[in-house]
Short mmCIF file of C-alpha atoms and ligand atoms in Angstrom, two decimals:
data_model
loop_
_atom_site.label_atom_id
_atom_site.label_comp_id
_atom_site.label_asym_id
_atom_site.label_seq_id
_atom_site.Cartn_x
_atom_site.Cartn_y
_atom_site.Cartn_z
CA MET A 25 3.86 16.89 -15.42
CA VAL A 26 3.65 13.19 -16.20
CA SER A 27 5.81 10.44 -14.89
CA GLU A 28 6.09 6.82 -15.81
CA VAL A 29 7.69 3.97 -13.94
CA LYS A 30 8.38 1.04 -16.25
CA LEU A 31 8.39 -2.43 -14.75
CA SER A 32 9.21 -5.60 -16.67
CA ASP A 33 5.59 -6.34 -17.69
CA TYR A 34 3.73 -3.06 -17.30
CA THR A 35 3.93 0.69 -16.78
CA ILE A 36 2.77 2.80 -13.86
CA THR A 37 1.64 6.25 -14.99
CA VAL A 38 1.26 9.15 -12.56
CA GLU A 39 -0.48 12.12 -14.13
CA ARG A 40 -2.79 14.85 -12.92
CA GLY A 41 -6.16 14.77 -14.67
CA LEU A 42 -5.62 11.27 -16.02
CA MET A 43 -9.03 10.29 -14.65
CA SER A 44 -10.70 11.87 -17.70
CA THR A 45 -8.96 9.47 -20.11
CA ILE A 46 -9.07 6.19 -18.18
CA GLY A 47 -11.17 4.33 -20.79
CA GLU A 48 -8.82 4.84 -23.72
CA ARG A 49 -5.77 4.04 -21.61
CA VAL A 50 -7.34 0.84 -20.29
CA ARG A 51 -8.36 -0.21 -23.81
CA LYS A 52 -4.80 0.33 -24.96
CA ALA A 53 -3.12 -1.49 -22.07
CA ALA A 54 -5.55 -4.42 -21.92
CA PRO A 55 -7.89 -4.60 -24.92
CA ALA A 56 -11.00 -6.72 -24.31
CA HIS A 57 -14.50 -7.39 -25.57
CA ARG A 58 -16.02 -6.15 -22.35
CA TYR A 59 -14.83 -4.23 -19.29
CA ALA A 60 -15.89 -4.37 -15.63
CA VAL A 61 -15.00 -1.42 -13.41
CA ILE A 62 -15.05 -2.51 -9.78
CA THR A 63 -15.28 0.27 -7.20
CA ASP A 64 -16.61 0.91 -3.68
CA SER A 65 -19.59 2.81 -2.29
CA ASN A 66 -17.49 5.89 -1.37
CA VAL A 67 -15.59 6.19 -4.64
CA GLU A 68 -18.56 5.44 -6.92
CA PRO A 69 -20.48 8.70 -6.29
CA LEU A 70 -17.24 10.71 -6.71
CA TYR A 71 -15.69 9.13 -9.79
CA GLY A 72 -17.90 6.27 -11.06
CA ASP A 73 -19.81 8.12 -13.78
CA LYS A 74 -16.80 10.14 -14.80
CA VAL A 75 -14.76 7.00 -15.42
CA LEU A 76 -17.59 5.16 -17.19
CA LYS A 77 -17.99 8.03 -19.65
CA THR A 78 -14.35 7.70 -20.71
CA PHE A 79 -15.14 4.26 -22.17
CA GLY A 80 -17.34 5.75 -24.91
CA ASN A 81 -19.20 3.08 -26.87
CA THR A 82 -17.27 0.18 -25.39
CA GLN A 83 -19.26 -2.30 -23.30
CA VAL A 84 -18.55 -1.48 -19.68
CA ASP A 85 -20.29 -2.35 -16.39
CA LEU A 86 -19.79 -0.68 -13.02
CA ILE A 87 -19.80 -3.03 -10.03
CA THR A 88 -19.88 -1.38 -6.60
CA ILE A 89 -18.94 -3.15 -3.38
CA PRO A 90 -19.55 -1.71 0.10
CA ALA A 91 -16.55 0.38 1.26
CA GLY A 92 -14.26 -0.84 4.03
CA GLU A 93 -11.81 -3.56 4.98
CA SER A 94 -14.65 -5.66 6.46
CA HIS A 95 -15.87 -6.26 2.89
CA LYS A 96 -12.54 -7.52 1.55
CA THR A 97 -13.81 -11.07 1.92
CA ARG A 98 -14.44 -14.30 0.06
CA GLU A 99 -18.15 -13.44 0.20
CA THR A 100 -17.64 -10.19 -1.72
CA TRP A 101 -15.28 -12.01 -4.11
CA ALA A 102 -18.06 -14.58 -4.74
CA GLU A 103 -20.73 -11.92 -5.25
CA VAL A 104 -18.63 -10.00 -7.77
CA THR A 105 -17.60 -13.18 -9.59
CA ASP A 106 -21.21 -14.43 -9.73
CA ARG A 107 -22.31 -11.09 -11.09
CA LEU A 108 -19.73 -11.34 -13.89
CA ILE A 109 -20.93 -14.85 -14.73
CA THR A 110 -24.66 -14.12 -14.64
CA THR A 111 -24.32 -10.97 -16.72
CA GLY A 112 -22.45 -12.87 -19.41
CA PHE A 113 -18.86 -11.75 -19.00
CA GLY A 114 -16.52 -14.17 -20.75
CA ARG A 115 -12.83 -14.82 -21.05
CA ASP A 116 -12.36 -11.67 -23.13
CA THR A 117 -12.80 -9.37 -20.14
CA THR A 118 -10.60 -6.72 -18.54
CA ILE A 119 -11.21 -5.75 -14.93
CA VAL A 120 -10.52 -2.22 -13.71
CA ALA A 121 -9.96 -1.66 -9.98
CA LEU A 122 -11.12 1.89 -9.18
CA GLY A 123 -10.48 2.67 -5.50
CA GLY A 124 -8.15 2.20 -2.57
CA GLY A 125 -6.24 -0.90 -1.53
CA VAL A 126 -9.40 -2.76 -0.53
CA VAL A 127 -10.84 -2.51 -4.04
CA GLY A 128 -7.41 -3.15 -5.60
CA ASP A 129 -6.81 -6.34 -3.61
CA LEU A 130 -10.36 -7.64 -4.09
CA ALA A 131 -10.77 -6.75 -7.78
CA GLY A 132 -7.26 -8.05 -8.43
CA PHE A 133 -8.19 -11.37 -6.84
CA VAL A 134 -11.39 -11.52 -8.90
CA ALA A 135 -9.25 -10.92 -12.01
CA ALA A 136 -6.71 -13.55 -10.91
CA THR A 137 -9.39 -16.23 -10.58
CA PHE A 138 -12.20 -15.36 -13.03
CA MET A 139 -11.93 -17.79 -15.98
CA ARG A 140 -8.52 -18.81 -14.53
CA GLY A 141 -7.28 -15.25 -14.81
CA VAL A 142 -8.14 -12.19 -16.90
CA PRO A 143 -6.17 -8.93 -17.24
CA PHE A 144 -6.74 -6.09 -14.83
CA VAL A 145 -5.79 -2.44 -14.57
CA GLN A 146 -5.30 -0.65 -11.26
CA VAL A 147 -6.68 2.86 -10.85
CA PRO A 148 -5.63 3.56 -7.23
CA THR A 149 -7.44 6.46 -5.55
CA THR A 150 -5.78 6.62 -2.11
CA LEU A 151 -2.17 7.60 -1.42
CA LEU A 152 -1.56 4.22 0.20
CA SER A 153 -2.87 2.31 -2.78
CA MET A 154 -0.88 4.47 -5.23
CA ILE A 155 2.47 4.02 -3.53
CA ASP A 156 2.05 0.63 -1.92
CA ALA A 157 -0.93 -1.64 -2.64
CA SER A 158 -0.97 -1.26 -6.43
CA VAL A 159 2.74 -2.14 -6.79
CA GLY A 160 3.93 -5.73 -6.51
CA GLY A 161 1.06 -7.84 -7.81
CA LYS A 162 -0.31 -9.11 -4.50
CA THR A 163 -4.07 -9.63 -4.55
CA GLY A 164 -6.37 -11.28 -2.06
CA VAL A 165 -9.00 -11.18 0.64
CA ASP A 166 -9.23 -11.48 4.43
CA THR A 167 -10.78 -14.37 6.36
CA PRO A 168 -12.09 -14.38 9.95
CA ALA A 169 -8.68 -15.80 10.99
CA GLY A 170 -6.71 -12.84 9.67
CA LYS A 171 -5.86 -10.37 6.95
CA ASN A 172 -4.83 -11.35 3.42
CA LEU A 173 -4.86 -15.08 4.14
CA VAL A 174 -6.28 -16.05 0.75
CA GLY A 175 -4.91 -14.60 -2.44
CA SER A 176 -2.68 -14.80 -5.43
CA PHE A 177 0.08 -12.96 -7.24
CA HIS A 178 -1.45 -11.37 -10.34
CA GLN A 179 0.36 -8.48 -12.01
CA PRO A 180 -1.77 -5.68 -13.48
CA ALA A 181 -1.58 -4.75 -17.17
CA ALA A 182 -1.13 -1.12 -16.12
CA VAL A 183 -1.41 1.16 -13.09
CA LEU A 184 -2.96 4.59 -13.67
CA ALA A 185 -2.67 7.08 -10.80
CA ASP A 186 -4.21 10.56 -10.80
CA PRO A 187 -2.94 12.56 -7.76
CA GLN A 188 -5.83 14.98 -8.18
CA VAL A 189 -8.28 12.48 -6.68
CA LEU A 190 -6.42 12.72 -3.37
CA ALA A 191 -8.17 16.06 -2.86
CA THR A 192 -11.36 14.22 -1.86
CA LEU A 193 -9.61 11.76 0.43
CA ALA A 194 -10.17 12.10 4.20
CA PHE A 195 -7.18 13.74 5.90
CA ASN A 196 -6.42 10.77 8.15
CA GLU A 197 -6.33 8.47 5.12
CA LEU A 198 -3.93 10.86 3.37
CA ARG A 199 -1.47 11.10 6.25
CA GLY A 200 -1.72 7.32 6.71
CA GLY A 201 -0.29 7.03 3.21
CA PHE A 202 2.54 9.37 4.20
CA ALA A 203 3.73 6.87 6.78
CA GLU A 204 4.55 4.45 3.95
CA ALA A 205 6.24 7.20 1.90
CA ILE A 206 8.43 8.11 4.89
CA LYS A 207 9.19 4.40 5.30
CA HIS A 208 10.40 4.29 1.69
CA GLY A 209 12.81 7.12 2.45
CA VAL A 210 14.18 5.38 5.54
CA ILE A 211 14.68 2.00 3.88
CA ALA A 212 16.13 3.14 0.55
CA ASP A 213 16.74 6.80 -0.13
CA ALA A 214 18.09 9.46 2.24
CA LEU A 215 17.70 12.18 -0.38
CA TYR A 216 14.02 11.35 -0.77
CA PHE A 217 13.60 11.42 3.02
CA GLY A 218 15.20 14.89 3.01
CA ASN A 219 12.87 16.03 0.23
CA ILE A 220 9.83 14.98 2.27
CA GLU A 221 11.28 16.88 5.26
CA LYS A 222 11.43 20.01 3.09
CA ALA A 223 8.02 19.56 1.44
CA LEU A 224 6.07 18.97 4.65
CA PRO A 225 3.82 20.33 6.05
CA LYS A 226 2.76 22.09 2.82
CA LEU A 227 2.36 18.75 1.08
CA ILE A 228 -0.58 17.74 3.26
CA SER A 229 -2.53 20.95 2.57
CA VAL A 230 -5.30 21.13 -0.05
CA ASP A 231 -2.97 22.83 -2.54
CA GLY A 232 -0.06 20.58 -1.65
CA VAL A 233 -1.96 17.51 -2.75
CA LYS A 234 -2.24 18.94 -6.26
CA SER A 235 1.38 20.14 -6.43
CA ASN A 236 4.34 18.84 -8.42
CA ASP A 237 5.93 17.89 -5.12
CA MET A 238 3.09 15.46 -4.51
CA LEU A 239 3.47 13.97 -7.96
CA SER A 240 7.20 13.56 -7.37
CA LEU A 241 6.57 11.94 -4.01
CA ILE A 242 4.15 9.39 -5.47
CA THR A 243 6.54 8.62 -8.31
CA ARG A 244 9.62 8.20 -6.13
CA SER A 245 7.77 5.96 -3.68
CA ILE A 246 6.49 3.78 -6.53
CA GLU A 247 10.03 3.53 -7.93
CA ILE A 248 11.43 2.45 -4.59
CA LYS A 249 8.76 -0.19 -3.98
CA ALA A 250 8.89 -1.40 -7.60
CA ASP A 251 12.66 -1.68 -7.44
CA ILE A 252 12.54 -3.75 -4.26
CA VAL A 253 9.77 -6.11 -5.36
CA SER A 254 11.26 -6.63 -8.83
CA GLN A 255 14.46 -7.86 -7.19
CA ASP A 256 12.47 -10.18 -4.93
CA GLU A 257 9.09 -11.04 -6.43
CA ARG A 258 8.10 -13.78 -3.97
CA GLU A 259 9.34 -12.32 -0.72
CA HIS A 260 12.49 -14.26 0.06
CA GLY A 261 14.99 -11.59 1.08
CA LEU A 262 15.19 -7.94 0.12
CA ARG A 263 11.43 -7.47 0.22
CA LYS A 264 11.68 -7.89 4.00
CA ILE A 265 12.93 -4.31 4.29
CA LEU A 266 9.42 -3.16 3.37
CA ASN A 267 8.41 -4.55 6.77
CA PHE A 268 10.24 -1.79 8.64
CA GLY A 269 7.86 -0.47 11.31
CA HIS A 270 5.43 -3.28 10.63
CA THR A 271 6.39 -5.82 13.34
CA VAL A 272 5.45 -3.40 16.13
CA GLY A 273 2.98 -1.60 13.84
CA HIS A 274 0.87 -4.68 13.16
CA ALA A 275 0.73 -5.50 16.89
CA VAL A 276 -0.34 -1.92 17.68
CA GLU A 277 -2.94 -1.99 14.88
CA LEU A 278 -4.35 -5.26 16.23
CA LEU A 279 -4.35 -4.14 19.90
CA SER A 280 -6.13 -0.90 18.97
CA GLY A 281 -8.95 -3.06 17.64
CA TYR A 282 -8.25 -1.44 14.25
CA THR A 283 -9.27 1.99 15.56
CA LEU A 284 -5.81 3.14 14.45
CA LEU A 285 -5.36 3.25 10.69
CA HIS A 286 -2.62 1.05 9.27
CA GLY A 287 -0.42 4.07 8.50
CA GLU A 288 -0.88 5.51 12.01
CA ALA A 289 0.12 2.21 13.60
CA ILE A 290 3.11 1.92 11.25
CA ALA A 291 4.24 5.44 12.20
CA ILE A 292 4.38 4.39 15.87
CA GLY A 293 6.05 1.14 14.82
CA MET A 294 8.82 2.96 12.93
CA VAL A 295 9.66 5.13 15.94
CA VAL A 296 9.74 2.16 18.32
CA GLU A 297 11.68 -0.11 15.96
CA SER A 298 14.29 2.52 15.08
CA ARG A 299 14.74 3.10 18.82
CA ILE A 300 15.28 -0.64 19.28
CA ALA A 301 17.80 -0.50 16.42
CA GLU A 302 19.72 2.29 18.16
CA GLN A 303 19.63 0.54 21.53
CA SER A 304 21.00 -2.64 19.94
CA GLY A 305 23.82 -0.72 18.32
CA ILE A 306 22.41 -1.43 14.85
CA ALA A 307 21.35 2.11 13.93
CA GLU A 308 23.32 5.33 14.11
CA ALA A 309 22.44 7.57 17.05
CA GLY A 310 19.77 10.14 16.15
CA THR A 311 18.07 7.98 13.49
CA SER A 312 14.94 7.45 15.55
CA GLN A 313 14.64 11.11 16.46
CA ARG A 314 14.83 12.22 12.82
CA ILE A 315 12.16 9.72 11.81
CA ARG A 316 10.00 10.84 14.71
CA ASP A 317 10.35 14.52 13.81
CA LEU A 318 9.26 13.88 10.25
CA LEU A 319 6.26 11.82 11.32
CA VAL A 320 5.23 14.66 13.65
CA LYS A 321 5.45 17.04 10.68
CA ALA A 322 3.08 14.73 8.80
CA GLU A 323 0.76 14.91 11.84
CA LEU A 324 1.12 11.18 12.46
CA PRO A 325 1.15 9.62 15.94
CA THR A 326 4.59 8.59 17.26
CA GLU A 327 3.94 7.31 20.76
CA LEU A 328 2.45 4.01 21.88
CA PRO A 329 -1.09 4.53 23.21
CA GLU A 330 -0.99 4.60 27.03
CA SER A 331 -3.43 1.71 27.16
CA MET A 332 -0.84 -0.58 25.58
CA GLY A 333 1.82 -2.10 27.83
CA ALA A 334 5.16 -3.50 26.71
CA GLU A 335 4.15 -7.01 27.69
CA GLU A 336 0.91 -6.87 25.75
CA ILE A 337 2.73 -5.70 22.63
CA THR A 338 5.40 -8.37 22.99
CA VAL A 339 2.71 -11.06 23.23
CA ALA A 340 0.90 -9.63 20.20
CA MET A 341 4.15 -9.61 18.23
CA ARG A 342 4.86 -13.22 19.15
CA THR A 343 1.55 -14.35 17.74
CA ASP A 344 2.62 -12.61 14.55
CA LYS A 345 3.80 -15.16 12.02
CA LYS A 346 7.25 -13.54 11.94
CA ALA A 347 7.97 -14.21 15.61
CA ARG A 348 9.43 -17.37 17.06
CA GLU A 349 10.67 -18.61 20.43
CA GLY A 350 10.72 -15.40 22.40
CA GLU A 351 12.72 -13.56 19.81
CA VAL A 352 11.09 -11.00 17.63
CA GLU A 353 12.14 -10.42 14.04
CA TYR A 354 12.56 -6.91 12.78
CA ALA A 355 13.73 -5.20 9.62
CA LEU A 356 15.89 -2.40 11.03
CA PRO A 357 17.61 0.69 9.65
CA LYS A 358 21.33 1.29 9.85
CA ARG A 359 20.80 4.95 9.10
CA ILE A 360 18.26 7.00 7.13
CA GLY A 361 18.32 5.56 3.59
CA GLU A 362 19.97 2.26 4.41
CA MET A 363 18.75 -0.91 6.08
CA ALA A 364 21.01 -3.00 8.28
CA ARG A 365 22.06 -6.53 7.35
CA SER A 366 22.68 -9.26 9.91
CA LYS A 367 26.02 -11.08 10.04
CA LYS A 368 24.54 -13.67 7.69
CA GLY A 369 23.65 -10.91 5.25
CA HIS A 370 19.91 -11.09 5.95
CA TYR A 371 17.64 -8.10 6.35
CA SER A 372 15.89 -9.54 9.39
CA HIS A 373 17.20 -9.21 12.92
CA SER A 374 16.05 -11.49 15.73
CA ILE A 375 16.05 -9.52 18.94
CA ARG A 376 15.23 -10.88 22.38
CA ASN A 377 13.42 -8.84 25.03
CA SER A 378 13.30 -5.77 22.81
CA PHE A 379 10.91 -3.97 25.14
CA ASN A 380 12.86 -4.43 28.40
N1 NAD B 3 -1.53 -5.66 -2.26
C1 NAD B 3 -0.61 -5.06 -1.53
O1 NAD B 3 0.59 -5.21 -1.75
C2 NAD B 3 -1.04 -4.19 -0.40
C3 NAD B 3 -0.12 -3.33 0.22
C4 NAD B 3 -0.57 -2.48 1.23
C5 NAD B 3 -1.90 -2.50 1.60
N2 NAD B 3 -2.77 -3.36 0.99
C6 NAD B 3 -4.19 -3.40 1.37
O2 NAD B 3 -4.76 -2.13 1.08
C7 NAD B 3 -5.87 -1.94 1.97
C8 NAD B 3 -5.83 -0.53 2.50
O3 NAD B 3 -5.90 0.36 1.43
P1 NAD B 3 -6.43 1.85 1.59
O4 NAD B 3 -5.72 2.50 2.72
O5 NAD B 3 -6.41 2.47 0.26
O6 NAD B 3 -7.91 1.62 2.15
P2 NAD B 3 -9.37 1.66 1.46
O7 NAD B 3 -9.37 1.02 0.15
O8 NAD B 3 -10.29 1.13 2.50
O9 NAD B 3 -9.61 3.23 1.27
C9 NAD B 3 -9.73 4.06 2.40
C10 NAD B 3 -11.05 4.83 2.40
O10 NAD B 3 -10.99 5.90 1.45
C11 NAD B 3 -12.10 5.84 0.55
N3 NAD B 3 -11.60 6.41 -0.70
C12 NAD B 3 -10.77 5.84 -1.61
N4 NAD B 3 -10.38 6.73 -2.52
C13 NAD B 3 -10.99 7.91 -2.23
C14 NAD B 3 -10.95 9.20 -2.79
N5 NAD B 3 -10.16 9.51 -3.84
N6 NAD B 3 -11.71 10.16 -2.24
C15 NAD B 3 -12.47 9.89 -1.13
N7 NAD B 3 -12.51 8.69 -0.53
C16 NAD B 3 -11.78 7.70 -1.06
C17 NAD B 3 -12.49 4.39 0.53
O11 NAD B 3 -13.82 4.21 0.14
C18 NAD B 3 -12.24 3.99 1.99
O12 NAD B 3 -13.34 4.38 2.79
C19 NAD B 3 -5.80 -3.02 3.01
O13 NAD B 3 -6.76 -3.99 2.75
C20 NAD B 3 -4.42 -3.60 2.83
O14 NAD B 3 -4.35 -4.98 3.19
C21 NAD B 3 -2.36 -4.18 0.01
ZN1 ZN B 4 2.17 -1.05 5.41
#
């Protein structure tokens, strides 16, 4: 089973076993004199050699950065860029990002800036990077002041996703990705949400990861995100709906000192925000419960950690760039599959004292 999602400038291919033909596909999508595959220290021992071999006689270098968000920095960007310069890479280069969202964002930013921009191909290896980070063209790095504060929009020449590699992914990373897939169902497609309800919990088993259901899930999530970002490339309106669960989720992620994974924090955020939506009369009764039940099926957390009080979360949300003057902005569902619009037609809702 193969599926392709065609965007205006490039194609996203989801195919089991695609990892063994990366080189020829990259050469076709973004021909270059020389290729640099950027990966991280966890992915390299698993897939580095395998991917390099698929390039045959073509000139290709493997550049490995240390794994983890703490290395998605300007320093790593500078090291990788310097390495390209000192080893003689020129304008006729294609960069391949082989890894999760950290590698995708960093390698994408290297590609966006090296020689004022060279083509790059995304080979996402986590569920989150397949269905979220590799779609939309956002690249960048963190700074000590916060996440993703420096970056650029740079669309890939192609995205190549092989669901089979999810078999080596840690379980908590896998279910973290599910939080975003469930979010896609809530914000845009009730049928998809229902399909995930049916396919779980089998989908998160070892066999489930390699199943057609998994391939369909990845494809549908990519379609939903691609559809939203193509209607709103620079984040003015519709793209806001992708923030569902993220206002509370980001605060929870921050207050946990990043001990909660992004997807885990977002799962809690979706439950809390859909509850707020029901209490404000924005969402149909029962919406929050159905979201919660599905998250439980995906073995994701759904309750705020006891250590976190309402006040603390409210303060953390207000320091979020989306908050202003005591009101907190949320993207909220109307029902499963449909987001609510404000009276002005916007997808953001300013709500005061949401936690009281
Ligand atoms: N650009 C965007 O639009 C966008 C959207 C969402 C998230 N992001 C970014 O994505 C990042 C998070 O991405 P992530 O969750 O993929 O994290 P990640 O890249 O840190 O990967 C998670 C862990 O899994 C390991 N790993 C990756 N693939 C593996 C595999 N197949 N088998 C075994 N281990 C594997 C990695 O080495 C890492 O330790 C964040 O930096 C976030 O800001 C970007
Ligand atoms: Zn997210």
